[in-house]
Short mmCIF file of C-alpha atoms in Angstrom, two decimals:
data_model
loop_
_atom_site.label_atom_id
_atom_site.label_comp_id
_atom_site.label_asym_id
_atom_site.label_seq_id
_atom_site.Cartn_x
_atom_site.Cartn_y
_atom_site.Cartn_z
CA UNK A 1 75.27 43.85 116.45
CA UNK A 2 73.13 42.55 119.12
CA UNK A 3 74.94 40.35 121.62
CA UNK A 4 73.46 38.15 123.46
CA UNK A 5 69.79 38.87 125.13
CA UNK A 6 68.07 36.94 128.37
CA UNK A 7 64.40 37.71 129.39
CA UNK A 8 63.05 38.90 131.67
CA UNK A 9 65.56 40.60 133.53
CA UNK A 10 64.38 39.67 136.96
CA UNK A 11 61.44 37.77 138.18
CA UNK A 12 59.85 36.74 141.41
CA UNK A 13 58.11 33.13 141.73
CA UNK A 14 56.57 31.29 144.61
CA UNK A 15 57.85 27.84 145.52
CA UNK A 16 56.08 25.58 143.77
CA UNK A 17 55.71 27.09 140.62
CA UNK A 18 57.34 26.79 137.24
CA UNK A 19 59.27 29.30 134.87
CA UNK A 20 61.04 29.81 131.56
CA UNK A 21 63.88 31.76 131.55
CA UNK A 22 64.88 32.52 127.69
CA UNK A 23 68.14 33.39 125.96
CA UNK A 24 68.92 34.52 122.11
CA UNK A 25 72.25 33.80 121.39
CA UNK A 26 74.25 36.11 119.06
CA UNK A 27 73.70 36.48 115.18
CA UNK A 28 75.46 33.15 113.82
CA UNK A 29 76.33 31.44 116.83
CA UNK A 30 74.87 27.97 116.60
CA UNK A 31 75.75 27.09 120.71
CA UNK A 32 74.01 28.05 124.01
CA UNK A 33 74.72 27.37 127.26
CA UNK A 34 72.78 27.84 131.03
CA UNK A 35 74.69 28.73 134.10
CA UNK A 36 73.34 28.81 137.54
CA UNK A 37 75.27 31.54 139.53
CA UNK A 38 74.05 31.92 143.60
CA UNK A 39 74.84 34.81 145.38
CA UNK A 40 78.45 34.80 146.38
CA UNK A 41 79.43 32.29 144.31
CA UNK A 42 80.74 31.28 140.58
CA UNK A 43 78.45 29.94 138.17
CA UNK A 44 77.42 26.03 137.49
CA UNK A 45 76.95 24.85 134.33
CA UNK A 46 73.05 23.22 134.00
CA UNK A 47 72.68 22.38 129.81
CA UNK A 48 74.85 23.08 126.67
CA UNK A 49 72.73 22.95 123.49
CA UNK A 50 74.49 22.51 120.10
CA UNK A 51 72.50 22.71 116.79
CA UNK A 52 69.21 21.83 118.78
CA UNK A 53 70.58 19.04 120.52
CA UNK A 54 71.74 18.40 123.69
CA UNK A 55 75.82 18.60 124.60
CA UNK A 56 75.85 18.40 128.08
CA UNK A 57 74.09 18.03 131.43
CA UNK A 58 75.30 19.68 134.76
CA UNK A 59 74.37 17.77 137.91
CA UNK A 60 70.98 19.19 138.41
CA UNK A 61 67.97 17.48 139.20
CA UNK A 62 65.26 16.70 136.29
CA UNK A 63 63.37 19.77 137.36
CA UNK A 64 65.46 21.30 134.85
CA UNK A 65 65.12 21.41 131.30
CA UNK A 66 66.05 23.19 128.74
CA UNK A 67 65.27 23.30 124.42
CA UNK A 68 67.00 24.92 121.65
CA UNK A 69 64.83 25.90 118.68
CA UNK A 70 65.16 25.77 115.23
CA UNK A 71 66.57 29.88 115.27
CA UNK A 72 69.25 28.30 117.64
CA UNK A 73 67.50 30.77 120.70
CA UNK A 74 66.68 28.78 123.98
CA UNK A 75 64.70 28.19 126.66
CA UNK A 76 65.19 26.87 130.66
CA UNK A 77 62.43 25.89 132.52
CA UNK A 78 62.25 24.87 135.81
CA UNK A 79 59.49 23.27 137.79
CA UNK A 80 58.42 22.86 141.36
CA UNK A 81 60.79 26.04 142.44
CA UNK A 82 62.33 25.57 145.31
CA UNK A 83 64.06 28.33 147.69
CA UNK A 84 67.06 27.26 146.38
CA UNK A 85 66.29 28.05 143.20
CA UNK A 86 66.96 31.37 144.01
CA UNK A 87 69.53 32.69 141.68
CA UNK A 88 71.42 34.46 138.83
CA UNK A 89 70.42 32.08 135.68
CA UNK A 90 72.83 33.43 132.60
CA UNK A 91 73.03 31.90 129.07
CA UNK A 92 76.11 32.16 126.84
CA UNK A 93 76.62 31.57 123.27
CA UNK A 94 79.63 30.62 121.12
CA UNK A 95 80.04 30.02 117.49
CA UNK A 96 80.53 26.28 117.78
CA UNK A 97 80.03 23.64 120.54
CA UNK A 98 83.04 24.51 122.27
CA UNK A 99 83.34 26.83 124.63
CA UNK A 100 86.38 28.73 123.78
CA UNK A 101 85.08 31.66 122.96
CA UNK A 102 81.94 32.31 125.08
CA UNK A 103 79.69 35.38 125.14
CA UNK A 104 77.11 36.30 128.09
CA UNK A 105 73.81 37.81 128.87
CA UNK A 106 73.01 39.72 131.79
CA UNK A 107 70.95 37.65 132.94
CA UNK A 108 67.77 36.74 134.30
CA UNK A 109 68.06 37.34 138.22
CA UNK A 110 64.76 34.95 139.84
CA UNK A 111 64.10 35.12 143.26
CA UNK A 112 61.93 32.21 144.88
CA UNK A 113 59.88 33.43 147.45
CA UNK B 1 86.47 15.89 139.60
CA UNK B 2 87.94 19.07 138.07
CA UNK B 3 88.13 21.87 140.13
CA UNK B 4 89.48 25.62 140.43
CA UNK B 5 90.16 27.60 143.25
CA UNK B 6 90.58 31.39 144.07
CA UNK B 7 92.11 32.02 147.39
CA UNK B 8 91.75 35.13 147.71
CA UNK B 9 87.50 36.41 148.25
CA UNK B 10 88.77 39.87 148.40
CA UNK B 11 91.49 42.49 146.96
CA UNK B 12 92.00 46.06 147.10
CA UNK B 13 94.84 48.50 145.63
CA UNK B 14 95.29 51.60 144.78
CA UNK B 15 94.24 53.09 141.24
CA UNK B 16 97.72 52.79 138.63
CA UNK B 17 98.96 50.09 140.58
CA UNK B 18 99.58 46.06 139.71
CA UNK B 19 97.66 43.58 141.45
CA UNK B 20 97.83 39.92 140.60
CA UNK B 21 95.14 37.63 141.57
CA UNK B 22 95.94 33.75 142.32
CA UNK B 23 94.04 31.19 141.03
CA UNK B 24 94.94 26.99 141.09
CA UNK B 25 92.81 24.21 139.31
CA UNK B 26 92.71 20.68 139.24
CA UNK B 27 92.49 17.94 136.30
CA UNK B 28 93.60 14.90 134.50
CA UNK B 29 93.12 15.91 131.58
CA UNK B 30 96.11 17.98 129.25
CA UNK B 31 93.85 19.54 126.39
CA UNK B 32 92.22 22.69 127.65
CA UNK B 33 91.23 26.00 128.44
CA UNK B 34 91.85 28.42 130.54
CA UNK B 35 90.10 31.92 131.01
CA UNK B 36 89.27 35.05 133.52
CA UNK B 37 85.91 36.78 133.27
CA UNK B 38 85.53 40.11 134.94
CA UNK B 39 82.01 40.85 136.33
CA UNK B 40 81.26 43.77 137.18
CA UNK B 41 77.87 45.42 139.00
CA UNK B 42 75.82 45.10 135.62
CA UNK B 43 76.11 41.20 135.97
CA UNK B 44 77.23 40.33 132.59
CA UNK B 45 80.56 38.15 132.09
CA UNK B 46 83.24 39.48 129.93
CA UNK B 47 86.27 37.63 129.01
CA UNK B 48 89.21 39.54 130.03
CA UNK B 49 91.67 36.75 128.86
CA UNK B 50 92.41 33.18 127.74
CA UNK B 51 95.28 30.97 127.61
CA UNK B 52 95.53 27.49 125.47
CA UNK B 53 96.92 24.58 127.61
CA UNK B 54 99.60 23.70 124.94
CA UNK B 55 101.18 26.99 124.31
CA UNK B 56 103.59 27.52 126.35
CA UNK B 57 103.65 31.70 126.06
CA UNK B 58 101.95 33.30 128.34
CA UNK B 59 98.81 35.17 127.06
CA UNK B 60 99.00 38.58 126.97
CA UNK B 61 95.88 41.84 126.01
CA UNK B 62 96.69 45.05 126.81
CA UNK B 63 97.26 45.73 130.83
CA UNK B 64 96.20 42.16 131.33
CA UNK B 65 98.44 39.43 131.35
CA UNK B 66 98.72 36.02 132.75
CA UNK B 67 100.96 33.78 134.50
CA UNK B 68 100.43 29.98 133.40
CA UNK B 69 102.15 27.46 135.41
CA UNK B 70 100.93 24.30 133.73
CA UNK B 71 102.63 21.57 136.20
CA UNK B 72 101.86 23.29 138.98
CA UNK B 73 98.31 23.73 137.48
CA UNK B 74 98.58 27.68 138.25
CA UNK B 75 97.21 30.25 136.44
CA UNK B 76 97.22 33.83 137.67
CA UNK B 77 96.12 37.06 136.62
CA UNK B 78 98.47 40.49 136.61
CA UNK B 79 96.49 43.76 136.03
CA UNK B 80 98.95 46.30 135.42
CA UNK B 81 98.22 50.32 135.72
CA UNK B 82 95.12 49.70 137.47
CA UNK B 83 92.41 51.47 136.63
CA UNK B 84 88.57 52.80 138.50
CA UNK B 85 86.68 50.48 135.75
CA UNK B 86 88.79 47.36 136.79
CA UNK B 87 86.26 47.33 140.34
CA UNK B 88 84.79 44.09 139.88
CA UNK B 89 84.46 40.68 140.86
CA UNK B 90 86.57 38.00 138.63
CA UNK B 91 86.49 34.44 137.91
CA UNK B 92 88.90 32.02 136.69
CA UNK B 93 87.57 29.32 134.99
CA UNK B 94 88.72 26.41 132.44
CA UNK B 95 87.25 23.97 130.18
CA UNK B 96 88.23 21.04 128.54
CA UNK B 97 88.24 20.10 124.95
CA UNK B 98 85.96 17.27 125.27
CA UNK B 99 82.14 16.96 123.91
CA UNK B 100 81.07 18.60 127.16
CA UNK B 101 82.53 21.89 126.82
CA UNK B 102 81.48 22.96 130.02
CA UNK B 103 82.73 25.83 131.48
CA UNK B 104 84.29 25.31 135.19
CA UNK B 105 84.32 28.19 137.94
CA UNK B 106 86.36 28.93 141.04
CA UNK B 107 84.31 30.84 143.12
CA UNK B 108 85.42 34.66 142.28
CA UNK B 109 87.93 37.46 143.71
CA UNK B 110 86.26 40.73 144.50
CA UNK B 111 88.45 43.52 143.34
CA UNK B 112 88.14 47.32 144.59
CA UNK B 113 90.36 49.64 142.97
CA UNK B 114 90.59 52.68 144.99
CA UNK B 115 91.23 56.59 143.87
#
């Protein structure tokens, strides 16, 4: 079974610009969620999306957004990068809304340049 | 504001040998969880354990255990026989059984495990 899958892998943007970072969430599970994790750190949580709606909002500014669609994969986008931006952006997935039994990508490493 | 913490940025031992890493957190709350994630080079989180706030036993899988100390809000990690794929960094982190369900993160132990 395929767990769960982020694209692209890595990506480099200039500030300024926007992206969409995507995750598909394992076979069944109904939940996603988007972590922020910077270098040398552990991760913050940004969204939670449960059955297309939204859970739960980190403290992150409205440049951030995220959608769930109606095959329960997701999306993050975020606008007007910043440097700060820079990061390790991973999605997990769980059965239900809770997170007691999450799963993670790999991934999507963006660097803001 | 909930919070964890991981004292210790850095660990090394020897390969077969026990190493326990600390880890403290901070809420209100009495309904949660509590977990460790190993992370290793390739990035991707794996659960190495987790522990329900109301049981009382101490949650056990294979050479992992844990030590939960729920009124002193302590939960620490024993690795026992040590082992060259254990190299990694690892989190502690909890979450609450609210509608949030947000996982919380101390900021990570690096672990070496040496031949």
């Amino acid at each position: 079974d395929a767990g769960v899958t982020q694209s692209p892998t890595h990506l480099i943007k200039t500030r300024g610009q926007h992206v969409t970072l995507r995750c598909s969430p394992i076979s069944g599970h109904k939940s996603v969620s988007w972590y922020q994790q910077v270098l040398g750190q552990g991760p913050q949580f940004i969204f939670q999306y449960y059955e297309k709606e939204e859970r739960g909002r980190g403290n992150f500014p409205d440049r951030f957004s995220a959608r769930q669609f109606p095959n329960y994969s997701s999306e993050l986008n975020v606008n007007a990068l910043l440097l700060g931006d820079s990061a390790l952006y991973l999605c997990a997935s769980s059965l239900l809304a809770g997170n007691t039994e999450a799963f993670f990508g790999q991934g999507t490493r963006l660097t803001v340049v | 504001a909930q919070t964890v913490t991981q004292s210790q940025p850095e660990m090394s031992v020897q390969e077969a040998e026990t190493v326990t890493l600390s880890c403290t957190y901070d809420t209100s709350e009495s309904n949660y969880y509590l977990f460790w994630y190993k992370q290793p080079p390739s990035r991707q989180m794996i659960l190495v354990i987790r522990q329900e706030a109301y049981k009382q036993q101490n949650a056990t899988e294979n050479r992992f255990s844990v030590n939960f100390q729920k009124a002193a809000k302590s939960f620490s990690l024993k690795i026992s026989d040590s082992q060259l794929g254990d190299t990694a960094m690892y989190f502690c982190a909890f979450t609450l059984m609210d509608s949030n369900y947000q996982l919380i993160w101390g900021a990570g132990t690096k672990l070496i495990i040496k031949p």
